[in-house]
Coordinates of C-alpha atoms and ligand atoms in Angstrom, one line a residue:
M1 CA 12.8 -29.6 -45.1
C2 CA 9.8 -28.2 -43.3
G3 CA 10.3 -26.2 -40.1
I4 CA 8.2 -27.1 -37.1
V5 CA 7.6 -25.3 -33.8
G6 CA 5.4 -26.2 -30.9
Y7 CA 4.9 -24.4 -27.6
V8 CA 3.1 -24.5 -24.3
G9 CA 3.9 -22.2 -21.4
G10 CA 3.2 -18.8 -20.1
R11 CA 4.3 -16.6 -23.0
S12 CA 2.5 -15.5 -26.1
A13 CA 2.5 -18.7 -28.2
Q14 CA 2.1 -16.7 -31.4
D15 CA 5.3 -14.7 -30.7
V16 CA 7.3 -17.8 -29.6
V17 CA 6.1 -19.8 -32.7
I18 CA 6.8 -17.0 -35.2
D19 CA 10.2 -16.3 -33.7
G20 CA 11.0 -20.0 -33.9
L21 CA 9.8 -20.2 -37.5
R22 CA 12.0 -17.2 -38.3
R23 CA 15.0 -19.0 -36.9
L24 CA 14.1 -22.0 -39.1
E25 CA 13.8 -20.0 -42.3
Y26 CA 17.3 -21.1 -43.3
R27 CA 15.8 -24.5 -44.1
G28 CA 13.9 -23.0 -47.0
Y29 CA 10.1 -22.9 -47.4
D30 CA 7.3 -21.8 -49.6
S31 CA 4.5 -21.2 -47.1
A32 CA 4.0 -20.8 -43.4
G33 CA 1.3 -21.1 -40.8
V34 CA 0.4 -21.0 -37.2
A35 CA -2.4 -22.3 -35.0
L36 CA -3.3 -21.6 -31.4
V37 CA -5.7 -23.1 -28.8
H38 CA -8.3 -20.6 -27.7
E39 CA -11.4 -21.1 -25.6
G40 CA -12.3 -24.6 -26.7
S41 CA -11.2 -24.3 -30.4
V42 CA -8.3 -23.9 -32.7
E43 CA -7.6 -20.6 -34.4
G44 CA -5.0 -20.4 -37.2
R45 CA -3.7 -18.4 -40.1
K46 CA -1.6 -19.7 -43.0
K47 CA -0.2 -18.2 -46.1
A48 CA 1.9 -19.1 -49.2
G49 CA 5.2 -17.3 -49.5
K50 CA 7.4 -15.8 -46.9
L51 CA 6.8 -15.3 -43.2
A52 CA 6.1 -11.7 -43.9
N53 CA 2.9 -12.7 -45.7
L54 CA 1.8 -14.7 -42.7
E55 CA 2.5 -11.8 -40.4
K56 CA 0.6 -9.5 -42.7
A57 CA -2.4 -11.8 -42.6
I58 CA -2.3 -11.9 -38.8
S59 CA -2.0 -8.1 -38.5
E60 CA -5.1 -7.8 -40.8
D61 CA -7.0 -10.5 -38.9
P62 CA -5.4 -10.9 -35.4
L63 CA -5.3 -14.1 -33.6
P64 CA -6.5 -14.4 -30.0
V65 CA -4.0 -14.3 -27.1
S66 CA -3.0 -17.9 -26.3
T67 CA -0.1 -19.6 -24.5
I68 CA -0.3 -22.9 -26.5
G69 CA 0.2 -23.4 -30.2
L70 CA 2.3 -24.7 -33.1
G71 CA 3.6 -23.4 -36.4
H72 CA 5.2 -24.6 -39.6
T73 CA 7.2 -23.5 -42.6
R74 CA 6.4 -25.8 -45.5
W75 CA 8.7 -27.1 -48.3
A76 CA 6.1 -28.5 -50.7
T77 CA 6.1 -32.2 -51.4
H78 CA 2.5 -33.4 -51.8
G79 CA 0.6 -30.6 -53.6
A80 CA 1.5 -27.1 -54.8
P81 CA 2.9 -24.4 -52.5
N82 CA -0.3 -22.4 -52.0
D83 CA -2.5 -21.1 -49.1
V84 CA -4.7 -24.2 -49.0
N85 CA -1.8 -26.7 -48.9
A86 CA 0.1 -24.7 -46.3
H87 CA 0.1 -26.1 -42.8
P88 CA -1.5 -26.4 -40.1
H89 CA -4.2 -28.6 -41.4
R90 CA -7.5 -29.1 -39.5
G91 CA -9.7 -32.1 -38.9
Y92 CA -13.3 -32.3 -40.3
G93 CA -14.7 -30.3 -37.5
G94 CA -11.7 -27.9 -37.0
R95 CA -11.0 -29.3 -33.5
V96 CA -7.5 -30.6 -34.2
A97 CA -4.7 -28.8 -36.0
V98 CA -1.6 -30.7 -37.3
V99 CA 1.7 -29.8 -38.8
H100 CA 3.9 -32.4 -40.5
N101 CA 7.3 -32.9 -42.0
G102 CA 7.9 -36.0 -44.2
I103 CA 6.0 -38.3 -46.4
I104 CA 3.1 -40.6 -45.5
E105 CA 3.5 -43.4 -47.9
N106 CA 0.1 -45.0 -47.4
F107 CA -1.6 -41.7 -47.8
D108 CA -3.7 -42.8 -50.9
D109 CA -5.2 -45.8 -49.1
L110 CA -6.0 -43.8 -45.9
R111 CA -7.5 -40.9 -47.9
A112 CA -9.6 -43.3 -50.0
R113 CA -10.9 -44.9 -46.8
L114 CA -11.7 -41.6 -45.2
E115 CA -13.5 -40.4 -48.3
E116 CA -15.6 -43.6 -48.4
E117 CA -16.7 -42.7 -44.9
G118 CA -17.8 -39.3 -46.1
H119 CA -14.8 -37.1 -45.2
Q120 CA -14.0 -34.3 -47.5
M121 CA -10.4 -33.1 -47.9
V122 CA -9.7 -29.5 -48.9
S123 CA -6.0 -29.8 -49.6
E124 CA -3.8 -32.0 -51.8
T125 CA -1.6 -32.8 -48.9
D126 CA -0.9 -36.1 -47.1
T127 CA -1.1 -34.2 -43.8
E128 CA -4.7 -33.4 -43.8
I129 CA -5.7 -37.1 -43.5
V130 CA -3.7 -37.2 -40.2
A131 CA -5.8 -34.3 -38.9
H132 CA -9.0 -36.2 -39.8
L133 CA -7.7 -39.4 -38.2
L134 CA -6.7 -37.6 -35.0
E135 CA -10.0 -35.8 -34.8
L136 CA -11.9 -39.1 -35.1
Q137 CA -10.0 -40.3 -32.1
V138 CA -10.4 -37.3 -29.8
D139 CA -14.1 -37.0 -30.8
S140 CA -14.5 -40.6 -29.6
G141 CA -13.2 -39.5 -26.2
E142 CA -9.5 -40.3 -26.4
D143 CA -6.9 -37.8 -25.2
L144 CA -4.6 -36.4 -27.9
T145 CA -1.6 -38.5 -26.7
T146 CA -3.5 -41.7 -27.1
A147 CA -5.0 -40.5 -30.4
M148 CA -1.5 -39.8 -31.7
Q149 CA -0.2 -43.2 -30.7
R150 CA -3.2 -44.9 -32.4
V151 CA -2.9 -42.9 -35.6
C152 CA 0.8 -43.3 -35.9
R153 CA 0.4 -47.1 -35.8
R154 CA -1.5 -46.8 -39.0
L155 CA 1.0 -44.6 -40.8
E156 CA 3.7 -45.7 -43.1
G157 CA 6.6 -43.6 -44.3
A158 CA 8.7 -41.0 -42.6
F159 CA 7.2 -38.2 -40.5
T160 CA 7.3 -35.7 -37.8
L161 CA 3.8 -34.7 -36.6
V162 CA 2.8 -32.0 -34.1
A163 CA -0.8 -31.6 -33.1
I164 CA -3.0 -29.5 -30.8
D165 CA -6.6 -30.2 -29.7
G166 CA -8.9 -27.1 -29.3
Q167 CA -10.5 -28.7 -26.3
D168 CA -7.2 -29.4 -24.5
P169 CA -5.5 -26.2 -23.6
D170 CA -2.7 -28.0 -21.7
R171 CA -0.9 -30.2 -24.2
V172 CA 0.9 -30.3 -27.5
V173 CA 1.6 -33.8 -28.8
A174 CA 4.2 -34.8 -31.3
A175 CA 5.5 -38.0 -32.9
R176 CA 8.4 -39.0 -35.0
R177 CA 9.5 -41.7 -37.3
N178 CA 12.7 -41.3 -39.4
S179 CA 12.3 -37.5 -39.4
P180 CA 13.7 -35.0 -37.0
L181 CA 12.1 -33.6 -33.8
V182 CA 13.6 -32.2 -30.6
V183 CA 12.1 -31.1 -27.4
G184 CA 13.3 -27.9 -25.6
L185 CA 13.0 -28.1 -21.8
G186 CA 12.0 -24.9 -20.0
E187 CA 10.7 -23.8 -16.6
G188 CA 6.9 -23.9 -16.7
E189 CA 7.1 -24.1 -20.5
N190 CA 8.3 -26.6 -23.1
F191 CA 9.0 -26.4 -26.8
L192 CA 9.1 -28.6 -29.8
G193 CA 11.2 -28.0 -32.9
S194 CA 12.5 -29.6 -36.0
D195 CA 15.9 -28.6 -34.7
V196 CA 17.2 -26.7 -31.7
A197 CA 17.3 -23.4 -33.6
A198 CA 13.6 -23.3 -33.1
F199 CA 13.9 -22.6 -29.4
I200 CA 17.6 -21.8 -28.7
E201 CA 16.6 -18.3 -27.6
F202 CA 14.6 -19.7 -24.7
T203 CA 16.4 -22.8 -23.5
R204 CA 19.5 -24.8 -24.2
E205 CA 18.3 -27.9 -22.5
A206 CA 17.0 -30.4 -25.0
L207 CA 15.7 -33.9 -25.3
E208 CA 16.4 -36.1 -28.3
L209 CA 13.7 -38.5 -29.1
G210 CA 14.1 -42.1 -30.4
Q211 CA 12.5 -43.7 -33.4
D212 CA 8.7 -44.3 -33.4
Q213 CA 8.1 -42.2 -30.3
V214 CA 5.3 -39.9 -29.2
V215 CA 6.0 -37.0 -26.9
T216 CA 3.5 -34.9 -25.0
I217 CA 4.6 -31.5 -23.7
T218 CA 2.7 -29.6 -21.0
R219 CA 3.6 -26.7 -18.8
E220 CA 4.6 -29.1 -16.1
G221 CA 6.7 -31.5 -18.0
V222 CA 7.4 -33.9 -20.9
Q223 CA 6.2 -37.5 -21.3
V224 CA 7.6 -39.8 -24.0
S225 CA 6.0 -43.1 -25.1
T226 CA 6.3 -45.6 -27.9
F227 CA 3.6 -45.8 -30.6
D228 CA 2.3 -48.7 -28.6
G229 CA 1.8 -46.5 -25.6
R230 CA 4.6 -48.0 -23.5
P231 CA 6.6 -45.4 -21.5
A232 CA 9.9 -44.4 -23.1
E233 CA 12.7 -42.0 -22.5
G234 CA 14.4 -39.4 -24.6
R235 CA 18.1 -38.5 -24.3
A236 CA 18.6 -35.2 -22.5
Y237 CA 21.5 -33.0 -23.6
H238 CA 22.8 -29.4 -23.3
V239 CA 23.0 -27.4 -26.5
D240 CA 26.3 -25.4 -26.6
W241 CA 26.1 -24.3 -30.2
D242 CA 25.4 -20.7 -31.2
L243 CA 22.4 -20.1 -33.5
S244 CA 24.5 -20.3 -36.6
A245 CA 25.9 -23.7 -35.7
A246 CA 22.5 -24.9 -34.6
E247 CA 21.1 -24.1 -38.0
K248 CA 23.8 -26.3 -39.5
D249 CA 23.2 -29.1 -37.0
G250 CA 26.6 -28.4 -35.5
H251 CA 28.5 -28.4 -38.8
D252 CA 30.6 -25.5 -40.0
W253 CA 28.9 -25.3 -43.4
F254 CA 25.4 -26.0 -44.8
M255 CA 27.2 -28.0 -47.5
R256 CA 28.8 -30.3 -45.0
K257 CA 25.4 -30.7 -43.2
E258 CA 23.8 -31.5 -46.6
I259 CA 26.5 -34.1 -47.4
F260 CA 25.7 -35.8 -44.1
E261 CA 21.9 -35.6 -44.8
Q262 CA 22.3 -37.7 -47.9
P263 CA 21.3 -41.1 -46.4
R264 CA 18.1 -39.5 -45.3
A265 CA 17.6 -37.6 -48.6
V266 CA 18.1 -40.8 -50.6
A267 CA 15.7 -42.8 -48.4
D268 CA 13.1 -40.1 -48.6
S269 CA 13.4 -40.0 -52.4
L270 CA 12.6 -43.7 -52.5
L271 CA 9.6 -43.5 -50.2
G272 CA 6.1 -44.3 -51.6
R273 CA 7.4 -45.6 -54.9
R274 CA 6.0 -49.2 -54.6
T275 CA 2.5 -50.4 -54.8
R276 CA 1.1 -53.0 -52.3
S277 CA 2.1 -55.7 -54.8
G278 CA 5.7 -54.4 -54.9
A279 CA 5.5 -52.9 -58.4
L280 CA 7.1 -49.6 -59.0
Q281 CA 4.8 -46.6 -59.1
L282 CA 5.7 -43.0 -59.9
D283 CA 2.7 -41.1 -58.9
E284 CA 3.6 -37.7 -60.3
M285 CA 4.0 -39.4 -63.7
R286 CA 1.3 -37.9 -65.9
L287 CA 2.3 -39.8 -69.0
S288 CA 0.3 -42.9 -69.9
D289 CA 1.9 -46.3 -70.2
Q290 CA 1.1 -46.2 -73.9
E291 CA 2.8 -42.9 -74.4
L292 CA 5.9 -44.3 -72.6
R293 CA 5.8 -47.5 -74.7
D294 CA 5.8 -45.3 -77.9
I295 CA 9.0 -43.5 -76.8
D296 CA 11.9 -44.6 -79.0
K297 CA 14.5 -42.0 -78.0
I298 CA 15.3 -40.1 -74.8
I299 CA 17.2 -36.8 -74.6
I300 CA 18.3 -35.7 -71.2
I301 CA 18.9 -31.9 -70.8
A302 CA 20.5 -30.3 -67.7
A303 CA 23.3 -28.1 -66.5
G304 CA 26.3 -28.6 -64.2
T305 CA 25.9 -31.2 -61.6
S306 CA 22.5 -32.1 -62.9
F307 CA 24.0 -32.8 -66.3
Y308 CA 26.3 -35.3 -64.6
A309 CA 23.3 -37.0 -63.1
G310 CA 22.0 -37.2 -66.6
L311 CA 25.2 -38.9 -67.8
V312 CA 24.7 -41.6 -65.1
A313 CA 21.1 -42.0 -66.2
K314 CA 22.2 -42.8 -69.7
Y315 CA 24.0 -45.9 -68.5
A316 CA 21.0 -47.0 -66.5
I317 CA 18.3 -46.3 -69.0
E318 CA 20.1 -47.8 -72.0
H319 CA 21.0 -50.9 -70.0
W320 CA 17.6 -51.6 -68.4
C321 CA 15.3 -50.2 -71.0
R322 CA 17.2 -50.6 -74.3
V323 CA 16.2 -47.1 -75.4
P324 CA 18.8 -44.8 -76.9
V325 CA 19.6 -41.8 -74.7
E326 CA 21.4 -38.6 -75.6
V327 CA 22.6 -36.3 -72.8
E328 CA 22.9 -32.6 -73.7
L329 CA 23.9 -29.5 -71.9
S330 CA 20.7 -27.4 -71.8
S331 CA 22.6 -24.3 -72.9
E332 CA 23.6 -26.0 -76.1
F333 CA 20.5 -28.0 -76.8
R334 CA 18.2 -25.8 -78.8
Y335 CA 21.0 -24.1 -80.7
R336 CA 22.0 -27.3 -82.5
D337 CA 18.5 -27.7 -83.9
P338 CA 17.9 -31.1 -82.3
I339 CA 15.7 -33.7 -84.1
L340 CA 12.6 -34.2 -81.9
D341 CA 9.1 -35.5 -82.3
Y342 CA 6.3 -37.0 -80.3
S343 CA 8.2 -40.3 -79.8
T344 CA 11.1 -38.5 -78.2
L345 CA 11.0 -38.1 -74.4
V346 CA 12.9 -35.1 -73.1
V347 CA 14.0 -35.4 -69.5
A348 CA 14.9 -32.2 -67.8
I349 CA 16.9 -32.5 -64.6
S350 CA 17.1 -29.5 -62.4
Q351 CA 17.5 -29.2 -58.6
S352 CA 16.1 -25.6 -58.5
G353 CA 13.5 -26.0 -61.3
E354 CA 14.4 -22.4 -62.4
T355 CA 17.6 -22.8 -64.4
A356 CA 17.0 -20.6 -67.4
D357 CA 19.1 -22.7 -69.9
T358 CA 17.1 -25.8 -69.0
L359 CA 13.8 -23.9 -69.0
Q360 CA 14.4 -22.5 -72.5
A361 CA 15.4 -26.0 -73.7
I362 CA 12.2 -27.6 -72.5
R363 CA 10.1 -24.8 -74.1
H364 CA 11.9 -25.6 -77.3
A365 CA 11.3 -29.3 -77.0
R366 CA 7.6 -28.8 -76.4
T367 CA 7.2 -26.7 -79.5
Q368 CA 8.6 -29.7 -81.4
R369 CA 5.8 -31.9 -79.9
S370 CA 8.1 -33.8 -77.6
K371 CA 6.9 -34.8 -74.1
V372 CA 8.9 -33.4 -71.3
L373 CA 9.5 -35.1 -68.0
A374 CA 11.1 -33.0 -65.2
I375 CA 13.2 -34.4 -62.4
C376 CA 13.2 -31.6 -59.9
N377 CA 13.7 -30.9 -56.2
T378 CA 11.5 -27.8 -56.0
N379 CA 7.8 -28.3 -56.0
G380 CA 5.9 -25.6 -57.8
S381 CA 9.0 -24.2 -59.6
T382 CA 8.8 -23.3 -63.3
I383 CA 10.4 -26.3 -65.0
P384 CA 8.0 -28.9 -63.5
R385 CA 5.1 -26.5 -64.0
E386 CA 5.9 -26.4 -67.7
S387 CA 6.5 -30.1 -68.1
D388 CA 4.2 -33.0 -69.0
A389 CA 5.3 -35.1 -66.0
V390 CA 7.4 -34.7 -62.9
I391 CA 9.4 -36.9 -60.6
Y392 CA 10.1 -34.9 -57.5
T393 CA 13.3 -35.7 -55.6
H394 CA 12.9 -35.3 -51.8
A395 CA 16.3 -33.9 -50.9
G396 CA 14.7 -31.0 -49.0
P397 CA 16.0 -27.5 -49.6
E398 CA 19.6 -27.3 -50.6
I399 CA 21.2 -24.2 -49.2
G400 CA 24.9 -24.7 -50.0
V401 CA 25.5 -23.4 -53.5
A402 CA 27.4 -26.5 -54.6
S403 CA 24.9 -29.3 -55.1
T404 CA 25.4 -32.5 -53.0
K405 CA 22.2 -34.1 -51.8
G406 CA 20.5 -32.6 -54.8
F407 CA 22.8 -34.7 -57.0
L408 CA 22.3 -38.0 -55.1
T409 CA 18.6 -37.7 -55.1
Q410 CA 18.6 -36.9 -58.8
L411 CA 20.5 -40.1 -59.3
V412 CA 17.8 -41.9 -57.4
A413 CA 15.1 -40.3 -59.5
C414 CA 17.0 -41.3 -62.7
Y415 CA 17.2 -44.9 -61.5
L416 CA 13.5 -45.0 -60.7
L417 CA 12.6 -43.6 -64.1
A418 CA 14.8 -46.2 -65.8
L419 CA 13.2 -49.0 -63.8
Y420 CA 9.8 -47.6 -64.4
L421 CA 10.4 -47.5 -68.2
A422 CA 11.7 -51.1 -68.0
Q423 CA 8.6 -52.1 -66.2
V424 CA 6.3 -50.4 -68.7
K425 CA 8.2 -51.5 -71.8
G426 CA 8.7 -55.0 -70.4
T427 CA 12.5 -54.9 -71.1
R428 CA 13.2 -56.3 -67.6
Y429 CA 11.3 -59.0 -65.6
G430 CA 9.4 -57.8 -62.6
D431 CA 11.7 -59.8 -60.2
E432 CA 14.8 -58.1 -61.7
I433 CA 13.2 -54.7 -61.1
T434 CA 12.3 -55.7 -57.6
Q435 CA 15.9 -56.8 -57.0
V436 CA 17.3 -53.5 -58.1
L437 CA 14.7 -51.6 -56.0
G438 CA 15.9 -53.6 -53.0
Q439 CA 19.5 -52.7 -53.8
L440 CA 18.5 -49.1 -54.1
E441 CA 16.8 -49.3 -50.7
A442 CA 20.0 -50.5 -49.2
M443 CA 21.9 -47.5 -50.5
P444 CA 21.2 -45.1 -47.5
D445 CA 23.1 -47.5 -45.2
H446 CA 26.0 -47.8 -47.7
I447 CA 26.2 -44.0 -47.9
S448 CA 26.3 -43.8 -44.1
E449 CA 29.2 -46.3 -44.2
V450 CA 31.1 -43.9 -46.5
L451 CA 30.3 -41.0 -44.3
A452 CA 31.6 -42.8 -41.2
K453 CA 35.0 -42.7 -42.8
A454 CA 35.0 -39.0 -43.4
D455 CA 38.0 -38.3 -41.2
Q456 CA 40.2 -40.3 -43.5
V457 CA 39.1 -38.1 -46.5
Y458 CA 39.6 -34.9 -44.4
D459 CA 43.2 -35.8 -43.6
L460 CA 43.8 -36.5 -47.3
A461 CA 42.2 -33.2 -48.3
R462 CA 44.3 -31.2 -45.9
E463 CA 47.4 -32.7 -47.4
H464 CA 46.5 -31.2 -50.7
V465 CA 46.4 -27.5 -49.7
G466 CA 48.9 -26.0 -52.1
S467 CA 48.2 -28.4 -55.0
R468 CA 47.8 -26.6 -58.2
S469 CA 45.9 -29.2 -60.1
V470 CA 44.0 -32.4 -59.5
L471 CA 42.8 -34.9 -62.0
F472 CA 39.8 -37.4 -61.6
L473 CA 39.5 -40.6 -63.6
G474 CA 36.5 -42.9 -64.0
R475 CA 35.0 -45.3 -66.5
H476 CA 31.4 -46.2 -67.3
A477 CA 29.1 -44.8 -64.5
G478 CA 32.3 -43.8 -62.7
Y479 CA 33.1 -41.3 -65.4
P480 CA 30.3 -38.8 -64.5
V481 CA 31.5 -39.2 -60.9
A482 CA 35.0 -38.1 -61.9
L483 CA 33.5 -35.1 -63.7
E484 CA 31.4 -34.2 -60.6
G485 CA 34.4 -34.6 -58.3
A486 CA 36.4 -32.2 -60.5
L487 CA 33.5 -29.7 -60.6
K488 CA 33.2 -29.7 -56.8
L489 CA 36.9 -28.9 -56.5
K490 CA 36.7 -26.1 -59.1
E491 CA 33.7 -24.6 -57.5
L492 CA 34.9 -24.7 -53.9
A493 CA 38.7 -24.7 -53.8
Y494 CA 39.1 -22.7 -57.0
L495 CA 41.6 -25.3 -58.2
H496 CA 42.3 -26.5 -61.7
A497 CA 40.6 -29.9 -61.7
E498 CA 39.6 -32.1 -64.6
G499 CA 37.6 -35.3 -64.9
F500 CA 38.4 -37.8 -67.7
A501 CA 37.2 -41.1 -68.9
A502 CA 40.2 -43.2 -68.1
G503 CA 40.3 -44.7 -71.6
E504 CA 40.7 -41.3 -73.1
L505 CA 43.9 -40.5 -71.2
K506 CA 46.2 -41.9 -73.8
H507 CA 44.5 -39.7 -76.4
G508 CA 45.9 -36.5 -74.9
P509 CA 45.3 -35.7 -71.3
I510 CA 48.1 -38.0 -70.1
A511 CA 50.4 -35.2 -71.2
L512 CA 49.2 -33.3 -68.1
V513 CA 50.6 -35.9 -65.7
E514 CA 53.8 -34.9 -63.9
Q515 CA 55.6 -35.9 -60.7
G516 CA 53.3 -35.7 -57.7
L517 CA 50.1 -34.8 -59.5
P518 CA 47.2 -36.0 -57.5
V519 CA 44.9 -38.3 -59.5
L520 CA 41.7 -39.5 -57.9
C521 CA 40.6 -42.7 -59.5
V522 CA 37.0 -44.1 -59.3
V523 CA 37.5 -47.9 -59.7
P524 CA 34.5 -49.8 -61.0
P525 CA 33.3 -52.8 -58.9
R526 CA 35.0 -56.1 -59.8
G527 CA 31.7 -57.7 -61.1
R528 CA 32.5 -56.0 -64.4
D529 CA 35.9 -57.5 -64.9
Q530 CA 36.8 -55.9 -68.2
L531 CA 35.9 -52.5 -67.0
H532 CA 37.7 -53.0 -63.7
D533 CA 40.9 -54.3 -65.3
K534 CA 41.0 -51.5 -67.9
M535 CA 40.7 -49.0 -65.1
I536 CA 43.6 -50.5 -63.4
S537 CA 45.6 -50.2 -66.6
G538 CA 44.7 -46.5 -66.7
I539 CA 45.9 -46.1 -63.1
Q540 CA 49.2 -47.8 -63.9
E541 CA 49.7 -45.5 -66.8
V542 CA 49.5 -42.3 -64.7
R543 CA 51.4 -43.8 -61.8
A544 CA 54.2 -44.8 -64.1
R545 CA 54.5 -41.1 -65.0
G546 CA 54.8 -39.9 -61.4
A547 CA 51.2 -39.3 -60.5
R548 CA 50.1 -39.8 -56.9
T549 CA 47.1 -42.2 -57.2
I550 CA 44.3 -41.9 -54.8
C551 CA 42.0 -44.8 -55.5
L552 CA 38.3 -45.3 -54.5
A553 CA 37.7 -49.0 -54.8
E554 CA 35.2 -51.4 -53.3
E555 CA 36.3 -53.1 -50.1
G556 CA 38.1 -56.4 -50.5
D557 CA 39.5 -55.3 -53.9
T558 CA 43.1 -56.3 -53.2
S559 CA 44.1 -56.1 -56.9
I560 CA 44.2 -52.3 -56.6
E561 CA 46.6 -52.2 -53.7
P562 CA 49.9 -52.3 -55.7
Y563 CA 48.8 -49.3 -57.8
A564 CA 47.2 -47.1 -55.1
D565 CA 49.3 -44.5 -53.2
V566 CA 46.2 -44.0 -51.1
L567 CA 43.2 -46.3 -51.0
L568 CA 39.8 -45.2 -49.9
T569 CA 37.3 -48.1 -49.8
L570 CA 33.7 -48.1 -50.9
P571 CA 31.0 -50.5 -49.9
R572 CA 30.2 -53.3 -52.3
V573 CA 27.3 -52.2 -54.5
P574 CA 26.2 -52.9 -58.1
V575 CA 28.1 -51.2 -60.8
L576 CA 25.3 -48.9 -61.9
L577 CA 24.5 -47.8 -58.4
Q578 CA 28.2 -47.1 -57.5
P579 CA 27.9 -43.3 -58.2
L580 CA 25.7 -43.0 -55.1
V581 CA 28.6 -44.0 -52.9
A582 CA 31.6 -43.0 -55.0
V583 CA 30.8 -39.4 -55.2
V584 CA 30.5 -38.9 -51.4
P585 CA 34.2 -39.0 -50.6
L586 CA 34.8 -36.5 -53.5
Q587 CA 32.2 -34.1 -52.0
L588 CA 33.9 -34.4 -48.6
F589 CA 37.3 -33.9 -50.2
A590 CA 36.3 -30.7 -51.9
C591 CA 34.5 -29.4 -48.9
E592 CA 37.4 -30.0 -46.5
L593 CA 40.1 -28.8 -48.9
A594 CA 38.2 -25.5 -49.5
T595 CA 37.7 -25.1 -45.7
A596 CA 41.4 -25.6 -45.1
M597 CA 42.2 -23.0 -47.8
G598 CA 39.9 -20.5 -46.0
H599 CA 37.2 -20.3 -48.7
D600 CA 33.5 -19.7 -48.1
V601 CA 32.2 -23.2 -48.9
D602 CA 28.5 -22.2 -48.9
Q603 CA 28.9 -19.2 -51.1
P604 CA 31.8 -19.8 -53.5
R605 CA 32.9 -16.8 -55.5
N606 CA 31.1 -15.9 -58.7
L607 CA 28.4 -18.6 -58.3
A608 CA 24.6 -18.4 -57.7
K609 CA 22.4 -21.2 -56.4
S610 CA 19.9 -20.8 -59.1
V611 CA 21.1 -19.5 -62.5
T612 CA 18.0 -17.7 -63.9
V613 CA 19.8 -16.0 -66.8
E614 CA 20.9 -17.6 -70.0
Ligands
LIG1 C1 27.2 -27.4 -59.0 C2 25.9 -26.8 -59.1 C3 25.5 -26.4 -60.5 C4 24.0 -26.8 -60.8 C5 23.6 -26.2 -62.1 C6 22.2 -26.6 -62.4 O1 27.5 -27.8 -57.7 O2 25.1 -26.7 -58.2 O3 26.3 -26.8 -61.5 O4 24.0 -28.2 -60.8 O5 23.6 -24.8 -62.1 O6 21.3 -26.2 -61.5 P1 19.8 -26.9 -61.4 O7 20.0 -28.3 -61.0 O8 19.1 -26.1 -60.3 O9 19.2 -26.7 -62.7

């Protein structure tokens, strides 16, 4: 996610901001920028690429000396990662500069209204409209704090905003809704950061802000208010983390931090997907409804964890849209001479957008006249660039090599695609689609419920140090979850781990079962009785042969108790959405077991985050 720094005090704001941005580099970014208040106006520089590009631009065209300013490292969401879309963004007269993290859901409406009034936007971002709206307020005589309160009341979505006014050399104003922002408290100076790493070098006293609050920092102090302008208070605390822990939000690994970010990542990936009337919209979908109606086959191509997201998508798309779906490993796809034409939609799932196997596969599909839709987390990467349509996930940068929040947000994008196709093809009624969307919107809370029970999973994981092999069983949408659980354990703990469809056990794998073998079983919700009962039979079979059964089942499912040596409960959710909660304990299990075994969880041996060779 984007990095944000704000500063007012007695030091060089340029130095403080650029140092802060450097400490936020770990968050990942594709452009960077800085803006300062100087003699009644705002001066800024911004550049695509790494901070070094920005520093070079500043050395070629130096900024004036200033003690108040802000900066940003951008992870592109709305618009390509280029100089123009880089933050800060300015208002129509260049008086206000704004940086932003998050997604403004009603950006289209606001932009259209501004354009009707004659405003011209230069970027493709949702941020620029905020700069225009703020500037309208300050030009009409409001101070920047009041302007921010007024503008925030009109914004929908999740955002952190930080702004400066060229005609106000004393204050930096920020706001937050469902997006991170912390204040650093200094002596004669104050700081803003997307996390404490931004200012940890200067102060360890911090103020946490609540939801829907505006904060104004000056050299003298800090004032917090609600969006309505009522006074409010933040929570002061002392930061005792070192820089490395601060970057990880106090966690030991980026991976663990990313697992805990999943409720937020899932919520962000659902933002802005509904029209005013409640219908589903996918605004990066550049295929016409007629093209989508003509599709009579879908082939999903992906690698590793993304492939398992594709397997879940098959269940959802076939059920909701009644279109046949094949799921292929991208490394195998073009070598089997697949049958493709204009009525086949190829869906490429890739967190990085750079996986060479998947890239080559989509190139092949396009030579066969198939349309390609990418599901990707990295704006501007090669796979979405070479595709006909894109659904971006909004996980934010994933730093841990093993994918976690990338996977959950891919699942969300797959569900959205399935529902969208159902809407266009008319295979589901509108109210059914609305109902599933409502269930999806409830998932961040359910994921948080699972995370709240992490300690139980950690205890279990530590008991398994020394295990030589672990099996995972699932059925239906729980089968890809079993595969993903096994992959996480292989990658992180370097253990032999296998995932099986529970019904396949008797066809061979059951021979692996011996006394004490841990078998993690993903039990389908009870709504699908046949599936649920068949899963229980599978669990009985392995238990009868000495396996230690660790069952993940929905709360209140007492039927599983006699067969579970260990029972981990999951929230009650629809069967097709269960992967979103069921995979989380498996991620925690692998992370903790690998930690207990002394492995480097963020950089497992032999693995790379982005596999750019075939
Ligand atoms: C596993 C993992 C990999 C990736 C795979 C595809 O934790 O991260 O299996 O899922 O290399 O990568 P993307 O999604 O970037 O194409």
